[in-house]
PDB file of C-alpha atoms and ligand atoms in Angstrom:
ATOM      1  CA  MET A   1      -2.939  10.333 -23.336  1.00 85.00           C
ATOM      2  CA  SER A   2       0.633  10.486 -22.146  1.00 94.00           C
ATOM      3  CA  ILE A   3       1.776   9.391 -18.704  1.00 97.00           C
ATOM      4  CA  ALA A   4       2.334  13.055 -17.827  1.00 97.00           C
ATOM      5  CA  GLN A   5      -1.230  13.946 -18.836  1.00 97.00           C
ATOM      6  CA  ASN A   6      -2.662  10.960 -16.975  1.00 98.00           C
ATOM      7  CA  LEU A   7      -0.760  12.019 -13.865  1.00 98.00           C
ATOM      8  CA  THR A   8      -2.102  15.551 -14.055  1.00 97.00           C
ATOM      9  CA  GLN A   9      -5.611  14.119 -14.250  1.00 98.00           C
ATOM     10  CA  ILE A  10      -5.097  11.723 -11.322  1.00 98.00           C
ATOM     11  CA  LEU A  11      -3.566  14.430  -9.124  1.00 97.00           C
ATOM     12  CA  SER A  12      -6.457  16.729  -9.915  1.00 97.00           C
ATOM     13  CA  ASP A  13      -8.981  13.952  -9.106  1.00 98.00           C
ATOM     14  CA  ILE A  14      -7.142  13.341  -5.821  1.00 97.00           C
ATOM     15  CA  ASN A  15      -7.369  17.020  -4.902  1.00 96.00           C
ATOM     16  CA  LEU A  16     -11.060  17.211  -5.784  1.00 97.00           C
ATOM     17  CA  ALA A  17     -11.720  14.106  -3.694  1.00 97.00           C
ATOM     18  CA  ILE A  18      -9.840  15.640  -0.750  1.00 96.00           C
ATOM     19  CA  GLU A  19     -12.366  18.486  -0.778  1.00 95.00           C
ATOM     20  CA  ARG A  20     -15.173  15.958  -0.354  1.00 95.00           C
ATOM     21  CA  VAL A  21     -13.625  14.042   2.565  1.00 94.00           C
ATOM     22  CA  LYS A  22     -16.363  13.105   4.999  1.00 83.00           C
ATOM     23  CA  VAL A  23     -14.298  12.100   8.032  1.00 92.00           C
ATOM     24  CA  PRO A  24     -11.583  13.657  10.194  1.00 92.00           C
ATOM     25  CA  ARG A  25      -8.436  13.364   8.119  1.00 87.00           C
ATOM     26  CA  ILE A  26      -5.276  11.782   9.415  1.00 89.00           C
ATOM     27  CA  GLY A  27      -2.102  13.493   8.222  1.00 89.00           C
ATOM     28  CA  ASP A  28      -1.996  16.373   5.809  1.00 86.00           C
ATOM     29  CA  GLU A  29      -1.491  14.638   2.491  1.00 92.00           C
ATOM     30  CA  VAL A  30      -2.764  11.860   0.304  1.00 97.00           C
ATOM     31  CA  LYS A  31       0.244   9.967  -0.948  1.00 98.00           C
ATOM     32  CA  LEU A  32       0.126   8.690  -4.503  1.00 98.00           C
ATOM     33  CA  VAL A  33       1.934   5.385  -5.007  1.00 98.00           C
ATOM     34  CA  ALA A  34       2.357   4.692  -8.726  1.00 98.00           C
ATOM     35  CA  VAL A  35       1.868   0.977  -9.343  1.00 98.00           C
ATOM     36  CA  THR A  36       4.299  -0.020 -12.071  1.00 97.00           C
ATOM     37  CA  LYS A  37       3.897  -3.811 -12.265  1.00 96.00           C
ATOM     38  CA  ASN A  38       4.237  -4.981 -15.860  1.00 95.00           C
ATOM     39  CA  HIS A  39       5.375  -1.539 -16.979  1.00 96.00           C
ATOM     40  CA  ASP A  40       8.978  -0.941 -17.959  1.00 95.00           C
ATOM     41  CA  VAL A  41      11.512   1.468 -16.532  1.00 96.00           C
ATOM     42  CA  HIS A  42      10.992   3.933 -19.389  1.00 96.00           C
ATOM     43  CA  ALA A  43       7.413   4.402 -18.270  1.00 97.00           C
ATOM     44  CA  MET A  44       8.591   4.598 -14.669  1.00 97.00           C
ATOM     45  CA  ARG A  45      11.121   7.309 -15.500  1.00 97.00           C
ATOM     46  CA  GLU A  46       8.487   9.363 -17.252  1.00 97.00           C
ATOM     47  CA  ALA A  47       6.222   9.152 -14.202  1.00 98.00           C
ATOM     48  CA  ILE A  48       9.061   9.989 -11.807  1.00 98.00           C
ATOM     49  CA  ASP A  49      10.172  12.925 -13.911  1.00 97.00           C
ATOM     50  CA  ASN A  50       6.607  14.208 -13.679  1.00 96.00           C
ATOM     51  CA  GLY A  51       6.423  14.144  -9.912  1.00 95.00           C
ATOM     52  CA  VAL A  52       5.955  10.523  -8.815  1.00 98.00           C
ATOM     53  CA  TYR A  53       8.200   9.678  -5.859  1.00 97.00           C
ATOM     54  CA  ALA A  54       6.721   6.389  -4.621  1.00 98.00           C
ATOM     55  CA  ILE A  55       6.572   3.170  -6.634  1.00 98.00           C
ATOM     56  CA  GLY A  56       4.401   0.135  -5.865  1.00 98.00           C
ATOM     57  CA  GLU A  57       5.159  -3.352  -7.117  1.00 98.00           C
ATOM     58  CA  ASN A  58       3.539  -6.630  -6.189  1.00 96.00           C
ATOM     59  CA  ARG A  59       6.340  -9.028  -7.110  1.00 97.00           C
ATOM     60  CA  VAL A  60       9.714  -9.120  -5.379  1.00 98.00           C
ATOM     61  CA  GLN A  61      11.480 -10.238  -8.550  1.00 97.00           C
ATOM     62  CA  GLU A  62      10.224  -7.227 -10.458  1.00 97.00           C
ATOM     63  CA  VAL A  63      11.461  -4.829  -7.773  1.00 97.00           C
ATOM     64  CA  LEU A  64      14.899  -6.417  -7.822  1.00 97.00           C
ATOM     65  CA  GLU A  65      15.183  -6.267 -11.602  1.00 97.00           C
ATOM     66  CA  LYS A  66      13.955  -2.711 -11.858  1.00 97.00           C
ATOM     67  CA  CYS A  67      15.813  -1.139  -8.964  1.00 94.00           C
ATOM     68  CA  VAL A  68      19.182  -1.955 -10.509  1.00 95.00           C
ATOM     69  CA  ILE A  69      18.340  -0.230 -13.801  1.00 95.00           C
ATOM     70  CA  LEU A  70      16.160   2.601 -12.574  1.00 95.00           C
ATOM     71  CA  ASP A  71      18.493   5.557 -12.217  1.00 90.00           C
ATOM     72  CA  ARG A  72      16.128   7.558 -10.044  1.00 93.00           C
ATOM     73  CA  LYS A  73      15.677   7.792  -6.301  1.00 94.00           C
ATOM     74  CA  VAL A  74      12.238   6.554  -5.245  1.00 97.00           C
ATOM     75  CA  GLU A  75      10.396   5.000  -2.342  1.00 98.00           C
ATOM     76  CA  TRP A  76       9.733   1.299  -2.979  1.00 98.00           C
ATOM     77  CA  HIS A  77       6.451  -0.110  -1.714  1.00 98.00           C
ATOM     78  CA  LEU A  78       5.755  -3.821  -1.834  1.00 98.00           C
ATOM     79  CA  ILE A  79       1.991  -4.206  -2.256  1.00 98.00           C
ATOM     80  CA  GLY A  80       1.622  -7.898  -3.133  1.00 98.00           C
ATOM     81  CA  HIS A  81       1.498 -11.057  -1.044  1.00 97.00           C
ATOM     82  CA  LEU A  82       4.972 -11.929   0.201  1.00 98.00           C
ATOM     83  CA  GLN A  83       6.345 -15.448   0.493  1.00 97.00           C
ATOM     84  CA  THR A  84       8.654 -16.264   3.383  1.00 97.00           C
ATOM     85  CA  ASN A  85      11.536 -17.245   1.128  1.00 97.00           C
ATOM     86  CA  LYS A  86      11.454 -13.854  -0.649  1.00 98.00           C
ATOM     87  CA  VAL A  87      11.700 -11.746   2.490  1.00 98.00           C
ATOM     88  CA  LYS A  88      15.487 -11.659   2.565  1.00 98.00           C
ATOM     89  CA  GLN A  89      15.519 -10.308  -0.989  1.00 98.00           C
ATOM     90  CA  ILE A  90      13.019  -7.503  -0.480  1.00 98.00           C
ATOM     91  CA  VAL A  91      13.857  -6.130   2.961  1.00 98.00           C
ATOM     92  CA  PRO A  92      17.091  -4.416   1.860  1.00 98.00           C
ATOM     93  CA  THR A  93      15.151  -2.389  -0.740  1.00 97.00           C
ATOM     94  CA  ALA A  94      11.626  -1.951   0.578  1.00 98.00           C
ATOM     95  CA  ASP A  95      10.711   1.363   2.183  1.00 98.00           C
ATOM     96  CA  LEU A  96       7.246   0.090   3.072  1.00 98.00           C
ATOM     97  CA  ILE A  97       5.897  -3.463   2.945  1.00 98.00           C
ATOM     98  CA  GLN A  98       2.150  -2.926   2.693  1.00 98.00           C
ATOM     99  CA  SER A  99       1.118  -6.573   2.606  1.00 98.00           C
ATOM    100  CA  VAL A 100       1.900  -8.163   5.961  1.00 98.00           C
ATOM    101  CA  ASP A 101      -0.819 -10.796   6.261  1.00 98.00           C
ATOM    102  CA  SER A 102       0.435 -13.418   8.727  1.00 98.00           C
ATOM    103  CA  GLU A 103       2.442 -13.804  11.898  1.00 98.00           C
ATOM    104  CA  ARG A 104       4.872 -15.999  10.013  1.00 98.00           C
ATOM    105  CA  ILE A 105       5.722 -13.302   7.494  1.00 98.00           C
ATOM    106  CA  ALA A 106       6.040 -10.660  10.217  1.00 98.00           C
ATOM    107  CA  LEU A 107       8.492 -12.850  12.139  1.00 98.00           C
ATOM    108  CA  GLU A 108      10.595 -13.437   9.046  1.00 98.00           C
ATOM    109  CA  ILE A 109      10.657  -9.721   8.147  1.00 98.00           C
ATOM    110  CA  ASN A 110      11.760  -8.972  11.688  1.00 98.00           C
ATOM    111  CA  ARG A 111      14.490 -11.625  11.569  1.00 98.00           C
ATOM    112  CA  ILE A 112      15.938 -10.358   8.292  1.00 98.00           C
ATOM    113  CA  ALA A 113      15.637  -6.688   9.280  1.00 98.00           C
ATOM    114  CA  GLU A 114      17.486  -7.400  12.496  1.00 98.00           C
ATOM    115  CA  LYS A 115      20.366  -8.961  10.552  1.00 98.00           C
ATOM    116  CA  LEU A 116      20.519  -5.862   8.369  1.00 98.00           C
ATOM    117  CA  GLY A 117      20.298  -3.485  11.310  1.00 98.00           C
ATOM    118  CA  LYS A 118      17.139  -2.050   9.782  1.00 98.00           C
ATOM    119  CA  ARG A 119      13.757  -1.126  11.138  1.00 98.00           C
ATOM    120  CA  GLN A 120      11.272  -2.199   8.470  1.00 98.00           C
ATOM    121  CA  ASP A 121       8.141  -0.115   8.036  1.00 98.00           C
ATOM    122  CA  VAL A 122       5.068  -2.250   7.345  1.00 98.00           C
ATOM    123  CA  LEU A 123       1.302  -2.091   6.976  1.00 98.00           C
ATOM    124  CA  ILE A 124      -1.077  -4.880   7.884  1.00 98.00           C
ATOM    125  CA  GLN A 125      -3.164  -6.030   4.938  1.00 98.00           C
ATOM    126  CA  VAL A 126      -6.781  -6.476   5.998  1.00 98.00           C
ATOM    127  CA  ASN A 127      -9.295  -8.623   4.154  1.00 98.00           C
ATOM    128  CA  VAL A 128     -12.309  -6.426   4.899  1.00 96.00           C
ATOM    129  CA  SER A 129     -14.632  -7.983   2.346  1.00 91.00           C
ATOM    130  CA  GLY A 130     -13.822 -11.529   3.448  1.00 91.00           C
ATOM    131  CA  GLU A 131     -13.405 -12.728  -0.148  1.00 90.00           C
ATOM    132  CA  GLU A 132     -11.593 -16.053  -0.190  1.00 90.00           C
ATOM    133  CA  SER A 133      -9.440 -15.002  -3.107  1.00 90.00           C
ATOM    134  CA  LYS A 134      -7.921 -12.164  -1.107  1.00 92.00           C
ATOM    135  CA  PHE A 135      -5.042 -12.191   1.319  1.00 95.00           C
ATOM    136  CA  GLY A 136      -5.232 -10.268   4.563  1.00 97.00           C
ATOM    137  CA  ILE A 137      -6.078 -10.462   8.232  1.00 98.00           C
ATOM    138  CA  ASN A 138      -9.708 -10.779   9.282  1.00 97.00           C
ATOM    139  CA  PRO A 139     -10.788  -7.366  10.664  1.00 98.00           C
ATOM    140  CA  LYS A 140     -11.783  -9.005  13.975  1.00 97.00           C
ATOM    141  CA  PHE A 141      -8.188  -9.997  14.662  1.00 98.00           C
ATOM    142  CA  VAL A 142      -6.393  -6.871  13.454  1.00 98.00           C
ATOM    143  CA  ILE A 143      -5.941  -5.154  16.826  1.00 98.00           C
ATOM    144  CA  ASP A 144      -4.542  -8.309  18.433  1.00 98.00           C
ATOM    145  CA  PHE A 145      -2.328  -8.950  15.451  1.00 98.00           C
ATOM    146  CA  ALA A 146      -1.068  -5.360  15.585  1.00 98.00           C
ATOM    147  CA  LYS A 147      -0.098  -5.887  19.228  1.00 98.00           C
ATOM    148  CA  GLN A 148       1.864  -9.014  18.278  1.00 98.00           C
ATOM    149  CA  VAL A 149       3.632  -7.202  15.454  1.00 98.00           C
ATOM    150  CA  SER A 150       4.475  -4.310  17.760  1.00 98.00           C
ATOM    151  CA  ASN A 151       6.522  -6.685  19.913  1.00 98.00           C
ATOM    152  CA  LEU A 152       8.957  -7.201  17.050  1.00 98.00           C
ATOM    153  CA  ASN A 153      11.742  -4.675  17.525  1.00 98.00           C
ATOM    154  CA  ASN A 154      12.890  -4.491  13.927  1.00 98.00           C
ATOM    155  CA  ILE A 155       9.443  -3.799  12.537  1.00 98.00           C
ATOM    156  CA  ARG A 156       7.573  -0.547  12.769  1.00 98.00           C
ATOM    157  CA  LEU A 157       3.849  -0.890  12.154  1.00 98.00           C
ATOM    158  CA  CYS A 158       2.667   2.182  10.246  1.00 98.00           C
ATOM    159  CA  GLY A 159      -0.950   1.439   9.380  1.00 98.00           C
ATOM    160  CA  LEU A 160      -3.393  -0.648   7.384  1.00 98.00           C
ATOM    161  CA  MET A 161      -3.999  -1.586   3.763  1.00 98.00           C
ATOM    162  CA  THR A 162      -6.887  -3.198   1.930  1.00 98.00           C
ATOM    163  CA  ILE A 163      -7.935  -4.133  -1.580  1.00 97.00           C
ATOM    164  CA  ALA A 164     -11.631  -3.547  -2.171  1.00 95.00           C
ATOM    165  CA  PRO A 165     -13.706  -5.999  -4.206  1.00 92.00           C
ATOM    166  CA  ASN A 166     -13.940  -5.159  -7.867  1.00 89.00           C
ATOM    167  CA  HIS A 167     -17.441  -3.762  -8.377  1.00 87.00           C
ATOM    168  CA  GLU A 168     -18.874  -2.312 -11.546  1.00 86.00           C
ATOM    169  CA  ASP A 169     -20.692   0.185  -9.307  1.00 90.00           C
ATOM    170  CA  ILE A 170     -17.892   1.717  -7.236  1.00 88.00           C
ATOM    171  CA  GLU A 171     -20.349   3.006  -4.629  1.00 90.00           C
ATOM    172  CA  LEU A 172     -20.498  -0.607  -3.440  1.00 91.00           C
ATOM    173  CA  THR A 173     -16.881  -0.311  -2.277  1.00 94.00           C
ATOM    174  CA  ARG A 174     -17.706   2.517   0.117  1.00 96.00           C
ATOM    175  CA  PRO A 175     -18.694   0.295   3.090  1.00 96.00           C
ATOM    176  CA  VAL A 176     -15.377  -1.566   2.793  1.00 97.00           C
ATOM    177  CA  PHE A 177     -13.408   1.675   2.996  1.00 97.00           C
ATOM    178  CA  ARG A 178     -15.595   2.917   5.828  1.00 97.00           C
ATOM    179  CA  GLU A 179     -14.937  -0.210   7.831  1.00 98.00           C
ATOM    180  CA  LEU A 180     -11.179   0.006   7.374  1.00 98.00           C
ATOM    181  CA  TYR A 181     -11.135   3.692   8.317  1.00 98.00           C
ATOM    182  CA  SER A 182     -12.983   2.854  11.497  1.00 98.00           C
ATOM    183  CA  LEU A 183     -10.516   0.075  12.300  1.00 98.00           C
ATOM    184  CA  PHE A 184      -7.661   2.493  11.560  1.00 98.00           C
ATOM    185  CA  THR A 185      -8.947   5.098  14.007  1.00 97.00           C
ATOM    186  CA  GLU A 186      -9.490   2.370  16.600  1.00 98.00           C
ATOM    187  CA  LEU A 187      -5.915   1.175  16.092  1.00 98.00           C
ATOM    188  CA  ARG A 188      -4.655   4.737  16.564  1.00 97.00           C
ATOM    189  CA  SER A 189      -6.659   5.210  19.723  1.00 97.00           C
ATOM    190  CA  VAL A 190      -5.369   1.978  21.264  1.00 96.00           C
ATOM    191  CA  ASN A 191      -1.945   3.654  21.220  1.00 93.00           C
ATOM    192  CA  ILE A 192       0.276   0.606  20.955  1.00 96.00           C
ATOM    193  CA  ASN A 193       3.930   1.144  21.910  1.00 95.00           C
ATOM    194  CA  ASN A 194       6.539   0.860  19.209  1.00 96.00           C
ATOM    195  CA  THR A 195       4.129   1.722  16.384  1.00 98.00           C
ATOM    196  CA  ASN A 196       3.549   4.810  14.273  1.00 97.00           C
ATOM    197  CA  ILE A 197       0.060   4.411  12.849  1.00 98.00           C
ATOM    198  CA  GLU A 198      -0.122   7.028  10.108  1.00 97.00           C
ATOM    199  CA  TRP A 199      -0.967   5.368   6.766  1.00 98.00           C
ATOM    200  CA  LEU A 200      -4.327   4.104   5.589  1.00 98.00           C
ATOM    201  CA  SER A 201      -3.672   2.562   2.182  1.00 98.00           C
ATOM    202  CA  MET A 202      -6.860   2.109   0.222  1.00 98.00           C
ATOM    203  CA  GLY A 203      -8.013   2.942  -3.298  1.00 98.00           C
ATOM    204  CA  MET A 204      -6.842   1.929  -6.777  1.00 98.00           C
ATOM    205  CA  THR A 205      -7.594   3.318 -10.241  1.00 97.00           C
ATOM    206  CA  ASN A 206     -11.287   2.483 -10.170  1.00 96.00           C
ATOM    207  CA  ASP A 207     -12.116   3.464  -6.633  1.00 96.00           C
ATOM    208  CA  PHE A 208      -9.487   5.865  -5.231  1.00 97.00           C
ATOM    209  CA  THR A 209     -11.810   8.879  -5.169  1.00 97.00           C
ATOM    210  CA  ILE A 210     -14.308   7.006  -2.977  1.00 96.00           C
ATOM    211  CA  ALA A 211     -11.481   5.690  -0.803  1.00 97.00           C
ATOM    212  CA  ILE A 212     -10.192   9.236  -0.224  1.00 97.00           C
ATOM    213  CA  GLU A 213     -13.688  10.461   0.630  1.00 97.00           C
ATOM    214  CA  GLU A 214     -13.758   7.744   3.292  1.00 97.00           C
ATOM    215  CA  GLY A 215     -10.401   8.678   4.801  1.00 97.00           C
ATOM    216  CA  SER A 216      -7.653   7.039   2.752  1.00 98.00           C
ATOM    217  CA  ASN A 217      -4.328   8.891   2.810  1.00 98.00           C
ATOM    218  CA  LEU A 218      -2.403   6.574   0.499  1.00 98.00           C
ATOM    219  CA  VAL A 219      -3.717   5.468  -2.896  1.00 98.00           C
ATOM    220  CA  ARG A 220      -2.167   2.882  -5.223  1.00 98.00           C
ATOM    221  CA  VAL A 221      -2.789   3.751  -8.843  1.00 98.00           C
ATOM    222  CA  GLY A 222      -1.488   1.804 -11.840  1.00 98.00           C
ATOM    223  CA  THR A 223      -3.813   1.717 -14.845  1.00 97.00           C
ATOM    224  CA  GLY A 224      -4.907   5.316 -14.387  1.00 97.00           C
ATOM    225  CA  ILE A 225      -1.315   6.481 -14.864  1.00 98.00           C
ATOM    226  CA  PHE A 226       0.214   3.925 -17.221  1.00 97.00           C
ATOM    227  CA  GLY A 227      -2.774   2.538 -19.117  1.00 93.00           C
ATOM    228  CA  ALA A 228      -3.859  -1.090 -19.239  1.00 90.00           C
ATOM    229  CA  ARG A 229      -1.265  -3.715 -18.378  1.00 84.00           C
ATOM    230  CA  GLN A 230      -0.232  -6.193 -21.077  1.00 79.00           C
ATOM    231  CA  TYR A 231       0.266  -9.674 -19.685  1.00 72.00           C
TER     232      TYR A 231
HETATM  233  C1  LIG B   1      -2.174  -3.785  -9.276  1.00 63.90           C
HETATM  234  C2  LIG B   1      -2.476  -3.248  -7.954  1.00 63.90           C
HETATM  235  C3  LIG B   1      -2.908  -1.908  -7.792  1.00 63.90           C
HETATM  236  C4  LIG B   1      -3.144  -0.961  -8.941  1.00 63.90           C
HETATM  237  O1  LIG B   1      -4.284  -1.337  -9.664  1.00 63.90           O
HETATM  238  P1  LIG B   1      -4.868  -0.397 -10.819  1.00 63.90           P
HETATM  239  O2  LIG B   1      -6.267  -0.865 -10.963  1.00 63.90           O
HETATM  240  O3  LIG B   1      -4.051  -0.679 -12.047  1.00 63.90           O
HETATM  241  O4  LIG B   1      -4.762   0.994 -10.375  1.00 63.90           O
HETATM  242  C5  LIG B   1      -3.124  -1.446  -6.498  1.00 63.90           C
HETATM  243  N1  LIG B   1      -2.942  -2.231  -5.427  1.00 63.90           N
HETATM  244  C6  LIG B   1      -2.533  -3.513  -5.536  1.00 63.90           C
HETATM  245  C7  LIG B   1      -2.352  -4.322  -4.307  1.00 63.90           C
HETATM  246  C8  LIG B   1      -2.297  -4.059  -6.793  1.00 63.90           C
HETATM  247  O5  LIG B   1      -1.899  -5.339  -6.901  1.00 63.90           O
END
């Protein structure tokens, strides 16, 4: 199947999932972020020319290389763990950094954004499942961490992100999504100054339909659009 055909399928699956949403929805769309890591700019152009407007990458280097050759206007989302020494390279380009997972990284983003006269939109990555291999803030500390982040003037906290464990049976991911949705609504109700809590980023190729049913309004899909990645 071509990228265009895959996209049609994914968008249709997203719309069908929206009809099955079980919780009060936040916002009026589900944003599709096309995850293009390890795919070249030709593939990216094809996706963009077929309606994709947001690109997700997990490595800073790959964003920098691609954004100079990609002759299309897109939103850039950083979705991978960020190292402190890479912050100054990504902040000028990133529209949304979805993977803020420590106070240290938040402080550095704020410092660089201030120099650039920018307000950097970010999400807090939450390690809902508690797997050691995953980055992210422990759910217990998310509200406090959000308050800390909200004190940084050159950051705007816009929501939460998680990566669910990889289960053969995707139903097993449902509790993870449910827990993050509940934390997201709690975070909204706390009403922290200086934030704009609107995005709940959860769901990838294997589990985005379940994530949407449980309240996700931003899904990150790679394989489903571009096929398997060659490493
Ligand atoms: C790679 C990646 C995705 C996309 O995964 P697919 O299974 O290819 O859809 C989504 N989110 C993050 C954080 C990723 O690293």
